[in-house]
């Protein structure tokens, strides 16, 4: 876990494109919200796996989304019930359920449908918020942290300076 957090902090301060970090966060939250016991989760995971994203951020955000999903399940259930009870979509749902293996996606489960819809709705705002945070981190926070007396003091220790040279 500490290794992933180190990779995220390194990516925030490195030349990694902020869109890759933001995309990883948004995709991870989307996947983290969904229950993991259905084919739809695995299909989305494989699809995201082949995208160009920052993997450490994705992993941490899936864990974060999974932790938040426990508290948001009642909301997901309400959203899913609303979407699944739309009368105009019922013939479409019936046709989907008649296709082999589509039932394994469990899209007709209200929590699966609600978490998928909520994740898709939150994707764009999360993407732009994450880009803003990365920009602010790189522009203001990183230089401010490097100027603190504690960091300057730590960087003067010979062992620490050799370790940071090896890490580069």
Short mmCIF file of N, CA, C and O in Angstrom, two decimals, residues 2-81:
data_model
loop_
_atom_site.label_atom_id
_atom_site.label_comp_id
_atom_site.label_asym_id
_atom_site.label_seq_id
_atom_site.Cartn_x
_atom_site.Cartn_y
_atom_site.Cartn_z
N UNK A 2 1.94 1.23 0.79
CA UNK A 2 2.83 2.38 0.84
C UNK A 2 3.52 2.58 -0.50
O UNK A 2 3.74 3.70 -0.94
N UNK A 3 3.81 1.47 -1.18
CA UNK A 3 4.45 1.55 -2.49
C UNK A 3 3.53 2.26 -3.50
O UNK A 3 3.99 3.09 -4.30
N UNK A 4 2.22 1.98 -3.43
CA UNK A 4 1.26 2.63 -4.33
C UNK A 4 1.17 4.12 -4.02
O UNK A 4 1.10 4.95 -4.93
N UNK A 5 1.14 4.46 -2.75
CA UNK A 5 1.05 5.87 -2.36
C UNK A 5 2.30 6.62 -2.82
O UNK A 5 2.22 7.74 -3.31
N UNK A 6 3.47 5.98 -2.70
CA UNK A 6 4.71 6.59 -3.17
C UNK A 6 4.65 6.82 -4.68
O UNK A 6 5.07 7.86 -5.19
N UNK A 7 4.10 5.83 -5.42
CA UNK A 7 3.99 5.98 -6.87
C UNK A 7 3.04 7.11 -7.24
O UNK A 7 3.27 7.84 -8.21
N UNK A 8 1.95 7.27 -6.48
CA UNK A 8 1.01 8.36 -6.75
C UNK A 8 1.68 9.70 -6.51
O UNK A 8 1.56 10.62 -7.33
N UNK A 9 2.37 9.83 -5.37
CA UNK A 9 3.05 11.09 -5.09
C UNK A 9 4.13 11.39 -6.12
O UNK A 9 4.33 12.54 -6.52
N UNK A 10 4.82 10.35 -6.57
CA UNK A 10 5.82 10.53 -7.63
C UNK A 10 5.15 10.98 -8.92
O UNK A 10 5.65 11.88 -9.61
N UNK A 11 4.03 10.38 -9.25
CA UNK A 11 3.32 10.75 -10.48
C UNK A 11 2.78 12.18 -10.40
O UNK A 11 2.79 12.90 -11.40
N UNK A 12 2.33 12.59 -9.21
CA UNK A 12 1.82 13.94 -9.06
C UNK A 12 2.92 14.97 -9.31
O UNK A 12 2.66 16.05 -9.83
N UNK A 13 4.12 14.64 -8.93
CA UNK A 13 5.22 15.59 -9.07
C UNK A 13 6.04 15.39 -10.33
O UNK A 13 6.93 16.18 -10.61
N UNK A 14 5.79 14.37 -11.08
CA UNK A 14 6.62 14.07 -12.25
C UNK A 14 6.00 14.63 -13.52
O UNK A 14 5.04 15.39 -13.48
N UNK A 15 6.54 14.20 -14.62
CA UNK A 15 6.05 14.66 -15.93
C UNK A 15 4.86 13.84 -16.42
O UNK A 15 4.48 13.98 -17.57
N UNK A 16 4.31 13.00 -15.59
CA UNK A 16 3.14 12.23 -15.98
C UNK A 16 2.01 13.18 -16.32
O UNK A 16 1.74 14.13 -15.59
N UNK A 17 1.38 12.94 -17.44
CA UNK A 17 0.29 13.80 -17.88
C UNK A 17 -0.82 13.79 -16.84
O UNK A 17 -1.24 12.73 -16.35
N UNK A 18 -1.32 14.95 -16.49
CA UNK A 18 -2.37 15.04 -15.47
C UNK A 18 -3.65 14.36 -15.92
O UNK A 18 -4.44 13.89 -15.09
N UNK A 19 -3.86 14.26 -17.23
CA UNK A 19 -5.05 13.58 -17.73
C UNK A 19 -4.99 12.08 -17.42
O UNK A 19 -6.02 11.47 -17.14
N UNK A 20 -3.80 11.49 -17.45
CA UNK A 20 -3.66 10.06 -17.14
C UNK A 20 -3.99 9.80 -15.68
O UNK A 20 -4.64 8.81 -15.34
N UNK A 21 -3.56 10.70 -14.81
CA UNK A 21 -3.86 10.55 -13.39
C UNK A 21 -5.35 10.76 -13.14
O UNK A 21 -5.98 9.99 -12.42
N UNK A 22 -5.92 11.77 -13.75
CA UNK A 22 -7.35 12.07 -13.57
C UNK A 22 -8.22 10.95 -14.13
O UNK A 22 -9.23 10.57 -13.52
N UNK A 23 -7.83 10.44 -15.28
CA UNK A 23 -8.58 9.35 -15.90
C UNK A 23 -8.52 8.10 -15.02
O UNK A 23 -9.53 7.41 -14.84
N UNK A 24 -7.36 7.83 -14.45
CA UNK A 24 -7.21 6.67 -13.57
C UNK A 24 -8.08 6.81 -12.33
O UNK A 24 -8.73 5.84 -11.90
N UNK A 25 -8.13 7.99 -11.76
CA UNK A 25 -8.96 8.22 -10.58
C UNK A 25 -10.44 8.02 -10.91
O UNK A 25 -11.16 7.31 -10.19
N UNK A 26 -10.88 8.60 -12.00
CA UNK A 26 -12.30 8.49 -12.37
C UNK A 26 -12.69 7.05 -12.70
O UNK A 26 -13.74 6.58 -12.27
N UNK A 27 -11.84 6.35 -13.45
CA UNK A 27 -12.13 4.95 -13.78
C UNK A 27 -12.11 4.07 -12.54
O UNK A 27 -12.92 3.15 -12.40
N UNK A 28 -11.18 4.34 -11.64
CA UNK A 28 -11.09 3.56 -10.42
C UNK A 28 -12.31 3.75 -9.53
O UNK A 28 -12.82 2.78 -8.95
N UNK A 29 -12.80 4.96 -9.42
CA UNK A 29 -14.00 5.22 -8.62
C UNK A 29 -15.20 4.53 -9.27
O UNK A 29 -16.01 3.91 -8.59
N UNK A 30 -15.31 4.61 -10.59
CA UNK A 30 -16.40 3.94 -11.31
C UNK A 30 -16.38 2.44 -11.01
O UNK A 30 -17.41 1.85 -10.67
N UNK A 31 -15.22 1.84 -11.10
CA UNK A 31 -15.11 0.40 -10.87
C UNK A 31 -15.26 0.06 -9.39
O UNK A 31 -15.81 -0.98 -9.04
N UNK A 32 -14.77 0.92 -8.54
CA UNK A 32 -14.88 0.68 -7.10
C UNK A 32 -16.32 0.73 -6.60
O UNK A 32 -16.68 0.02 -5.66
N UNK A 33 -17.13 1.56 -7.21
CA UNK A 33 -18.54 1.65 -6.81
C UNK A 33 -19.31 0.36 -7.11
O UNK A 33 -20.22 0.02 -6.39
N UNK A 34 -18.94 -0.33 -8.17
CA UNK A 34 -19.72 -1.49 -8.62
C UNK A 34 -19.44 -2.73 -7.78
O UNK A 34 -18.32 -2.95 -7.34
N UNK A 35 -20.46 -3.57 -7.56
CA UNK A 35 -20.22 -4.85 -6.90
C UNK A 35 -19.31 -5.72 -7.78
O UNK A 35 -19.38 -5.68 -9.00
N UNK A 36 -18.47 -6.51 -7.12
CA UNK A 36 -17.44 -7.26 -7.86
C UNK A 36 -17.87 -8.66 -8.27
O UNK A 36 -17.09 -9.40 -8.82
N UNK A 37 -19.07 -9.05 -8.03
CA UNK A 37 -19.50 -10.43 -8.28
C UNK A 37 -20.30 -10.59 -9.57
O UNK A 37 -21.22 -11.38 -9.64
N UNK A 38 -19.94 -9.83 -10.60
CA UNK A 38 -20.68 -9.95 -11.85
C UNK A 38 -19.76 -9.77 -13.04
O UNK A 38 -18.66 -9.23 -12.92
N UNK A 39 -20.21 -10.24 -14.17
CA UNK A 39 -19.41 -10.20 -15.40
C UNK A 39 -19.17 -8.77 -15.87
O UNK A 39 -18.12 -8.48 -16.44
N UNK A 40 -20.09 -7.87 -15.62
CA UNK A 40 -19.95 -6.48 -16.04
C UNK A 40 -18.72 -5.83 -15.41
O UNK A 40 -17.97 -5.11 -16.08
N UNK A 41 -18.46 -6.11 -14.14
CA UNK A 41 -17.28 -5.56 -13.46
C UNK A 41 -16.01 -6.02 -14.15
O UNK A 41 -15.10 -5.23 -14.40
N UNK A 42 -15.95 -7.32 -14.47
CA UNK A 42 -14.76 -7.86 -15.11
C UNK A 42 -14.57 -7.33 -16.53
O UNK A 42 -13.44 -7.09 -16.97
N UNK A 43 -15.67 -7.15 -17.25
CA UNK A 43 -15.57 -6.58 -18.61
C UNK A 43 -15.03 -5.15 -18.58
O UNK A 43 -14.17 -4.78 -19.37
N UNK A 44 -15.55 -4.36 -17.65
CA UNK A 44 -15.08 -2.98 -17.53
C UNK A 44 -13.63 -2.96 -17.07
O UNK A 44 -12.82 -2.17 -17.55
N UNK A 45 -13.27 -3.85 -16.14
CA UNK A 45 -11.88 -3.92 -15.67
C UNK A 45 -10.93 -4.24 -16.81
O UNK A 45 -9.89 -3.60 -16.96
N UNK A 46 -11.26 -5.21 -17.64
CA UNK A 46 -10.40 -5.57 -18.77
C UNK A 46 -10.31 -4.41 -19.76
O UNK A 46 -9.24 -4.11 -20.28
N UNK A 47 -11.43 -3.75 -20.00
CA UNK A 47 -11.43 -2.60 -20.90
C UNK A 47 -10.51 -1.50 -20.37
O UNK A 47 -9.70 -0.94 -21.11
N UNK A 48 -10.60 -1.20 -19.08
CA UNK A 48 -9.77 -0.16 -18.48
C UNK A 48 -8.31 -0.60 -18.42
O UNK A 48 -7.40 0.22 -18.57
N UNK A 49 -8.08 -1.89 -18.22
CA UNK A 49 -6.72 -2.41 -18.12
C UNK A 49 -5.90 -2.11 -19.37
O UNK A 49 -4.70 -1.88 -19.29
N UNK A 50 -6.55 -2.08 -20.52
CA UNK A 50 -5.84 -1.82 -21.77
C UNK A 50 -5.76 -0.34 -22.12
O UNK A 50 -5.22 0.02 -23.16
N UNK A 51 -6.27 0.51 -21.26
CA UNK A 51 -6.16 1.95 -21.47
C UNK A 51 -4.84 2.46 -20.91
O UNK A 51 -4.22 1.82 -20.07
N UNK A 52 -4.45 3.60 -21.36
CA UNK A 52 -3.22 4.23 -20.87
C UNK A 52 -3.60 5.12 -19.68
O UNK A 52 -4.09 6.24 -19.86
N UNK A 53 -3.37 4.59 -18.47
CA UNK A 53 -3.68 5.32 -17.25
C UNK A 53 -2.53 5.13 -16.27
O UNK A 53 -1.65 4.31 -16.48
N UNK A 54 -2.58 5.86 -15.18
CA UNK A 54 -1.59 5.73 -14.12
C UNK A 54 -2.09 4.63 -13.18
O UNK A 54 -3.06 4.79 -12.47
N UNK A 55 -1.45 3.48 -13.21
CA UNK A 55 -1.93 2.26 -12.54
C UNK A 55 -2.03 2.39 -11.02
O UNK A 55 -2.96 1.87 -10.42
N UNK A 56 -1.07 3.05 -10.39
CA UNK A 56 -1.11 3.16 -8.93
C UNK A 56 -2.32 3.99 -8.49
O UNK A 56 -3.02 3.61 -7.54
N UNK A 57 -2.59 5.07 -9.20
CA UNK A 57 -3.76 5.89 -8.89
C UNK A 57 -5.04 5.09 -9.11
O UNK A 57 -5.98 5.16 -8.32
N UNK A 58 -5.07 4.30 -10.17
CA UNK A 58 -6.23 3.45 -10.45
C UNK A 58 -6.47 2.47 -9.32
O UNK A 58 -7.59 2.31 -8.84
N UNK A 59 -5.41 1.81 -8.86
CA UNK A 59 -5.55 0.81 -7.81
C UNK A 59 -6.06 1.43 -6.51
O UNK A 59 -6.99 0.92 -5.88
N UNK A 60 -5.47 2.54 -6.12
CA UNK A 60 -5.89 3.21 -4.89
C UNK A 60 -7.33 3.71 -5.02
O UNK A 60 -8.13 3.62 -4.08
N UNK A 61 -7.69 4.23 -6.17
CA UNK A 61 -9.05 4.76 -6.33
C UNK A 61 -10.10 3.65 -6.39
O UNK A 61 -11.24 3.86 -5.96
N UNK A 62 -9.73 2.46 -6.89
CA UNK A 62 -10.67 1.32 -6.82
C UNK A 62 -10.92 0.96 -5.36
O UNK A 62 -12.06 0.73 -4.95
N UNK A 63 -9.86 0.94 -4.57
CA UNK A 63 -10.01 0.65 -3.14
C UNK A 63 -10.83 1.73 -2.44
O UNK A 63 -11.69 1.42 -1.61
N UNK A 64 -10.58 2.97 -2.77
CA UNK A 64 -11.34 4.08 -2.19
C UNK A 64 -12.80 4.01 -2.60
O UNK A 64 -13.70 4.18 -1.76
N UNK A 65 -13.05 3.75 -3.88
CA UNK A 65 -14.43 3.62 -4.35
C UNK A 65 -15.15 2.46 -3.71
O UNK A 65 -16.34 2.55 -3.37
N UNK A 66 -14.45 1.36 -3.47
CA UNK A 66 -15.05 0.20 -2.81
C UNK A 66 -15.41 0.53 -1.36
O UNK A 66 -16.45 0.09 -0.86
N UNK A 67 -14.55 1.29 -0.71
CA UNK A 67 -14.84 1.68 0.67
C UNK A 67 -16.03 2.63 0.74
O UNK A 67 -16.87 2.53 1.64
N UNK A 68 -16.13 3.54 -0.22
CA UNK A 68 -17.26 4.47 -0.25
C UNK A 68 -18.56 3.79 -0.66
O UNK A 68 -19.65 4.21 -0.24
N UNK A 69 -18.46 2.76 -1.49
CA UNK A 69 -19.66 2.09 -2.01
C UNK A 69 -20.49 1.46 -0.90
O UNK A 69 -21.73 1.39 -1.01
N UNK A 70 -19.85 1.04 0.15
CA UNK A 70 -20.58 0.43 1.27
C UNK A 70 -21.59 1.41 1.84
O UNK A 70 -22.73 1.04 2.15
N UNK A 71 -21.20 2.67 1.94
CA UNK A 71 -22.08 3.68 2.50
C UNK A 71 -23.07 4.23 1.47
O UNK A 71 -24.09 4.80 1.85
N UNK A 72 -22.77 4.07 0.20
CA UNK A 72 -23.62 4.63 -0.84
C UNK A 72 -24.57 3.62 -1.46
O UNK A 72 -25.33 3.97 -2.36
N UNK A 73 -24.56 2.37 -1.00
CA UNK A 73 -25.45 1.35 -1.56
C UNK A 73 -26.93 1.73 -1.52
O UNK A 73 -27.65 1.45 -2.48
N UNK A 74 -27.44 2.35 -0.45
CA UNK A 74 -28.84 2.75 -0.51
C UNK A 74 -29.14 3.73 -1.65
O UNK A 74 -30.18 3.64 -2.31
N UNK A 75 -28.22 4.65 -1.90
CA UNK A 75 -28.39 5.59 -3.02
C UNK A 75 -28.33 4.85 -4.35
O UNK A 75 -29.15 5.09 -5.24
N UNK A 76 -27.36 3.92 -4.48
CA UNK A 76 -27.25 3.14 -5.71
C UNK A 76 -28.51 2.33 -5.95
O UNK A 76 -28.95 2.18 -7.09
N UNK A 77 -29.08 1.79 -4.89
CA UNK A 77 -30.31 1.01 -5.01
C UNK A 77 -31.46 1.87 -5.54
O UNK A 77 -32.20 1.45 -6.44
N UNK A 78 -31.60 3.08 -5.03
CA UNK A 78 -32.66 3.98 -5.48
C UNK A 78 -32.47 4.38 -6.94
O UNK A 78 -33.41 4.38 -7.73
N UNK A 79 -31.23 4.72 -7.30
CA UNK A 79 -30.93 5.12 -8.69
C UNK A 79 -31.18 3.94 -9.62
O UNK A 79 -31.79 4.09 -10.70
N UNK A 80 -30.72 2.76 -9.22
CA UNK A 80 -30.92 1.56 -10.05
C UNK A 80 -32.38 1.20 -10.21
O UNK A 80 -32.82 0.83 -11.31
N UNK A 81 -33.15 1.29 -9.13
CA UNK A 81 -34.60 1.02 -9.23
C UNK A 81 -35.27 1.99 -10.18
O UNK A 81 -36.15 1.61 -10.96
#
